[in-house]
XYZ file of C-alpha atoms in Angstrom:
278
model
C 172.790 28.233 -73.522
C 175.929 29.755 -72.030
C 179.247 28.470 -71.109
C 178.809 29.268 -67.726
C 175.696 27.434 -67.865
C 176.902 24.275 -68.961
C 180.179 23.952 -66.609
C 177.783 23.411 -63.161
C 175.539 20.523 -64.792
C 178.505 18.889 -66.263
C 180.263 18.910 -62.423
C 176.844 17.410 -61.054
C 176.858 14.625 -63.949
C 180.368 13.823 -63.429
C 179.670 11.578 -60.456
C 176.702 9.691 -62.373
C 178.955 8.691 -64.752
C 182.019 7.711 -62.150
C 179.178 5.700 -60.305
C 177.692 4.056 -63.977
C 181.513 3.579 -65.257
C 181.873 1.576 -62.097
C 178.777 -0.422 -62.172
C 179.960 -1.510 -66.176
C 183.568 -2.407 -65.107
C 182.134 -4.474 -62.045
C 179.835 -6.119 -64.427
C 181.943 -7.282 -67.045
C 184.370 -8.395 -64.277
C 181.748 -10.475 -62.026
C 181.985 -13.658 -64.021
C 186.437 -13.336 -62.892
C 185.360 -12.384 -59.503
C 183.230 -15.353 -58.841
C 185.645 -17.655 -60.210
C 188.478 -16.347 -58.354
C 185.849 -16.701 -55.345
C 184.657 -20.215 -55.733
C 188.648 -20.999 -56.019
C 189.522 -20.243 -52.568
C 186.575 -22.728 -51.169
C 187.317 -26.642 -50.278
C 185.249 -28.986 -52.849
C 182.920 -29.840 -49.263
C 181.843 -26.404 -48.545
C 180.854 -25.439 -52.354
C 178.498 -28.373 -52.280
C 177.241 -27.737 -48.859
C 176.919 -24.266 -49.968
C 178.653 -23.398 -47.238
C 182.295 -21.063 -46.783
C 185.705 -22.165 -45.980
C 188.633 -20.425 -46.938
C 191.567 -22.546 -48.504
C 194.236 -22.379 -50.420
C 194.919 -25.895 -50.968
C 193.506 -25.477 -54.849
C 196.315 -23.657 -55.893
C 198.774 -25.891 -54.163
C 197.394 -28.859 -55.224
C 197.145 -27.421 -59.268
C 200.827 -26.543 -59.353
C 202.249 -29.588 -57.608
C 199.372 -32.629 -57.780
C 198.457 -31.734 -61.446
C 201.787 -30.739 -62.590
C 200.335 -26.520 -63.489
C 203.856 -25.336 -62.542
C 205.238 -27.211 -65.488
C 202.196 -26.082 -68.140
C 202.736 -22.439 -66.942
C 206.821 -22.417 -67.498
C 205.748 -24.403 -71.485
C 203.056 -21.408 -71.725
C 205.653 -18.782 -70.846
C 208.327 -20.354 -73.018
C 206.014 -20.777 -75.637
C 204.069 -17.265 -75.662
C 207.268 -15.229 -75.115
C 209.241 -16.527 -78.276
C 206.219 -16.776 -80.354
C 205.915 -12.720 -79.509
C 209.163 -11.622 -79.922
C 209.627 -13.962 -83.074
C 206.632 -12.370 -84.702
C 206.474 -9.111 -83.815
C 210.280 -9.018 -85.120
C 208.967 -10.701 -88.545
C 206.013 -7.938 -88.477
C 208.186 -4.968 -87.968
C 210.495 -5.906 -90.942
C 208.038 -6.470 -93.294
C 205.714 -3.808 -92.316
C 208.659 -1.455 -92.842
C 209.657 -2.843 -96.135
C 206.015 -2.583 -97.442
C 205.938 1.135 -95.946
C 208.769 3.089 -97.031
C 209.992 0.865 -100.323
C 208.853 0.145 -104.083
C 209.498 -3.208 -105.054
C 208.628 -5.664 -108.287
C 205.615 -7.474 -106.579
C 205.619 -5.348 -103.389
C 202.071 -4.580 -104.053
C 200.842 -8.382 -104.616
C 203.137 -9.139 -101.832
C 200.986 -6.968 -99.412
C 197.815 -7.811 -100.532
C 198.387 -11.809 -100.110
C 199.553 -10.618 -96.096
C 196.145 -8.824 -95.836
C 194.556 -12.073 -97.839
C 195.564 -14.415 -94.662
C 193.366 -12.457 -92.456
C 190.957 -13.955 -94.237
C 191.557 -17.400 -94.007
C 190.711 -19.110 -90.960
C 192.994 -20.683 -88.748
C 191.430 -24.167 -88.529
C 192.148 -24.335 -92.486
C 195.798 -24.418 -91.777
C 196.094 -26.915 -89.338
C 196.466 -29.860 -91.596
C 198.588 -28.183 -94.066
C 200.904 -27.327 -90.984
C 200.960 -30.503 -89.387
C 201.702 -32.507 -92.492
C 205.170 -30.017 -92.622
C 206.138 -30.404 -89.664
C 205.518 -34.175 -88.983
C 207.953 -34.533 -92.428
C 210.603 -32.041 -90.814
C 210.185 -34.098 -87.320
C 208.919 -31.588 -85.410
C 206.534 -32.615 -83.589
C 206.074 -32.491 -80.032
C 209.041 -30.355 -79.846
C 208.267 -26.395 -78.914
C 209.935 -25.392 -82.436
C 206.854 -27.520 -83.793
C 204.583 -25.473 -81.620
C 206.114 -21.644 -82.349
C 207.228 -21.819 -85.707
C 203.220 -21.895 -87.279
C 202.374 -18.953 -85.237
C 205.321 -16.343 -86.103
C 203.997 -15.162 -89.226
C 200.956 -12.964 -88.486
C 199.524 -11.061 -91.307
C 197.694 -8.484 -89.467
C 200.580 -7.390 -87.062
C 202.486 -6.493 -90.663
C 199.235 -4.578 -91.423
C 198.625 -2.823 -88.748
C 202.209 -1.715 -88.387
C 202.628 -0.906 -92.012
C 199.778 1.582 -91.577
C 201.141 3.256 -88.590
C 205.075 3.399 -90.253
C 203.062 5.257 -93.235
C 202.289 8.415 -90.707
C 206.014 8.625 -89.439
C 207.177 11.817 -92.164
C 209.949 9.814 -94.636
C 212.348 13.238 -94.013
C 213.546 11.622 -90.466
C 214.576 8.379 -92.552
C 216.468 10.792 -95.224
C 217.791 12.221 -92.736
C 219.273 9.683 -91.799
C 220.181 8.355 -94.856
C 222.260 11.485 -95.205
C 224.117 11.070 -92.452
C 225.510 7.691 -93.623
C 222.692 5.241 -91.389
C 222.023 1.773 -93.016
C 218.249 0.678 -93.462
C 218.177 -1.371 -90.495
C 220.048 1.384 -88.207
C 216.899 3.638 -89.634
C 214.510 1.301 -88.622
C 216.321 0.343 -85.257
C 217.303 4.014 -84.144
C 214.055 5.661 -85.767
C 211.440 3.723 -87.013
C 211.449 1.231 -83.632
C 211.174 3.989 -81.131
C 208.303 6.148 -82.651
C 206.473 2.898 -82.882
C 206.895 1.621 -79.598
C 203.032 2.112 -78.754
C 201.497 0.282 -81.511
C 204.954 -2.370 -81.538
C 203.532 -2.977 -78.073
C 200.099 -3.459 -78.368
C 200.712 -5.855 -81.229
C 202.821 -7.909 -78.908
C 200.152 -8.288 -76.130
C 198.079 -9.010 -78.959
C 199.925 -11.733 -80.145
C 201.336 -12.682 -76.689
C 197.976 -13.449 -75.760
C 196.319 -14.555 -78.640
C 199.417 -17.516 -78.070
C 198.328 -17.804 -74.674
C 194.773 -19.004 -75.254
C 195.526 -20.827 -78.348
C 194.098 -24.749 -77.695
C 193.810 -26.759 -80.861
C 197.208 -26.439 -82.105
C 199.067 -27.751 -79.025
C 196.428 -30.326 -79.087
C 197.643 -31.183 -82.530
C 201.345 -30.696 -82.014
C 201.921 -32.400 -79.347
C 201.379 -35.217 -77.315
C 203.889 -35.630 -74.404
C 202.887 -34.136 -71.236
C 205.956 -32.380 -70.542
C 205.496 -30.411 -73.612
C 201.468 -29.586 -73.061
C 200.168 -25.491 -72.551
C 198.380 -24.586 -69.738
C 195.314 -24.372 -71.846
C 195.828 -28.286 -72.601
C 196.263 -29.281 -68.436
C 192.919 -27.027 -68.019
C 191.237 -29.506 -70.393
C 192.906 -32.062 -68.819
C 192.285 -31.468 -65.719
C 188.094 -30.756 -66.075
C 188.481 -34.159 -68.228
C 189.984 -36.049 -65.394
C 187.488 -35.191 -62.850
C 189.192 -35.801 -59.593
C 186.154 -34.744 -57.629
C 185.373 -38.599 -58.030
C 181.593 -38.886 -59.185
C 181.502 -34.424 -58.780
C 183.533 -32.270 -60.448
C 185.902 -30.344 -57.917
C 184.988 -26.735 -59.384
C 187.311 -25.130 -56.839
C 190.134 -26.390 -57.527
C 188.894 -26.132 -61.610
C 188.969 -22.705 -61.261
C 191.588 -21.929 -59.095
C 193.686 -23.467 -62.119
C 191.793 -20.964 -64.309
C 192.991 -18.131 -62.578
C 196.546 -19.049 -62.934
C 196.252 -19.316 -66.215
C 194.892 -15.416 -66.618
C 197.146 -14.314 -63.806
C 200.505 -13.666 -66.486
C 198.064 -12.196 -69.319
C 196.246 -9.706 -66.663
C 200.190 -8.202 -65.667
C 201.054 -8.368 -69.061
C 198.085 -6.302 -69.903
C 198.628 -3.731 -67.161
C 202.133 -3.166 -67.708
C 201.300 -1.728 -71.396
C 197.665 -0.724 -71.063
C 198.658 2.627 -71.639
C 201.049 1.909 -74.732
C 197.852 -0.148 -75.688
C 195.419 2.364 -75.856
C 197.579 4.782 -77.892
C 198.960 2.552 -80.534
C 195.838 0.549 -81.227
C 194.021 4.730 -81.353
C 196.851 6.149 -83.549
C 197.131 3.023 -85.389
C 193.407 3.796 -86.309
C 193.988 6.894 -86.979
C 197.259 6.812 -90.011
């Protein structure tokens, strides 16, 4: 078959796939849609199966049941725990990348190790430290666990590897240090994959439950993923469950992670590809 054969079908199949691309992205986002739905209903009218538009769930999440103050501890809490980490990552993925050390090998191999360990193991472990150092229900008790992440150092290494070594020599010829190498050279030609490691890890932080359910206590200090559990627990529906304003709390708590995400999809897409690819 011919070129000029092929170019008219593939114009005619184009909108068949717009329309089925459509129909997957409205399906995997239907269960969001619903939610954010059923949130803008009063309690009365979901149960009547009625309609009436309201807004009074959101107000009454941030002021009533204290969301303003989980969101800020979330924020606070996600933010350092990404730009501790991914600054840990990028040093060590750098070392392991362009240096030979005694031990650098067995080094890197116990970093890929802790991906295999799961999380739940270390809890105990990591309370037991931090209860000794007094750090508990403090937020240094509930970032300092998280900011050493063994497959950010990975997965940077690996991309570091396909950046040619001449650029650093380069460098290094002209008199730059190590760390103005990796600040002026490595750091920029990583930016994609630096910053779809931090949304990683910024939201991987964001949804994390059991350790601020461990760490802390005090409700000044509790995650919005805590006052969501709190707040189904509490049931102030009274004898029903007021699902409305349930999930209107829900959808503050995706709101940050959803701009987040589409303020570095497209860094996303090409560091986590490239990354694949080196």
């Amino acid at each position: 078959m011919k070129p000029d054969d092929i170019r008219p079908r593939l114009r005619l199949a184009e909108p068949l796939l717009a329309a089925l691309a459509l129909a997957a992205g409205l399906l995997f986002l239907s269960p969001v849609l619903y939610s954010i739905w059923l949130s803008l209903q009063t309690a009365d009218s979901y149960y009547a199966g009625g309609y009436e538009f309201t807004l009074d769930n959101y107000t009454r999440a941030v002021s009533q049941y204290n969301f303003a103050r989980y969101l800020l501890n979330s924020l606070i809490v996600s933010g350092l725990v990404t730009g501790l980490a991914i600054s840990v990552a990028t040093l060590a993925a750098f070392a392991f990348a362009r240096y030979r050390f005694p031990g650098g090998d067995f080094l890197f191999g116990a970093t890929v190790a802790t991906l295999m360990i799961p999380s739940h193991i270390s809890l105990i472990p990591n309370y037991l430290t931090l209860a000794r150092a007094g750090l508990l229900d403090s937020y240094a008790g509930l970032i300092l666990p998280a900011i050493s992440n063994g497959f950010a150092a990975f997965f940077l290494r690996q991309y570091i590897r396909g950046i040619p070594k001449a650029l650093d020599e380069a460098a290094y010829m002209d008199g730059a240090s190590p760390l103005t190498v990796l600040w002026r050279i490595i750091v920029p030609l990583s930016r994609p994959a630096i910053l779809s490691m931090s949304l990683y890890i910024f939201i991987t932080e964001w949804n994390n439950y059991i350790w601020p359910l461990v760490a802390v206590g005090r409700e000044d200090l509790f995650t919005l993923q805590i006052g969501l559990a709190r707040l189904y627990s509490t049931n102030p529906g009274e004898g029903l469950i007021d699902w409305p304003l349930v999930l209107a709390a829900s959808t503050l708590t995706i709101l940050p992670v959803l701009v987040g995400f589409l303020l570095v999809e497209r860094h996303l897409v090409r560091g986590i590809t490239m990354g694949a690819l080196k």
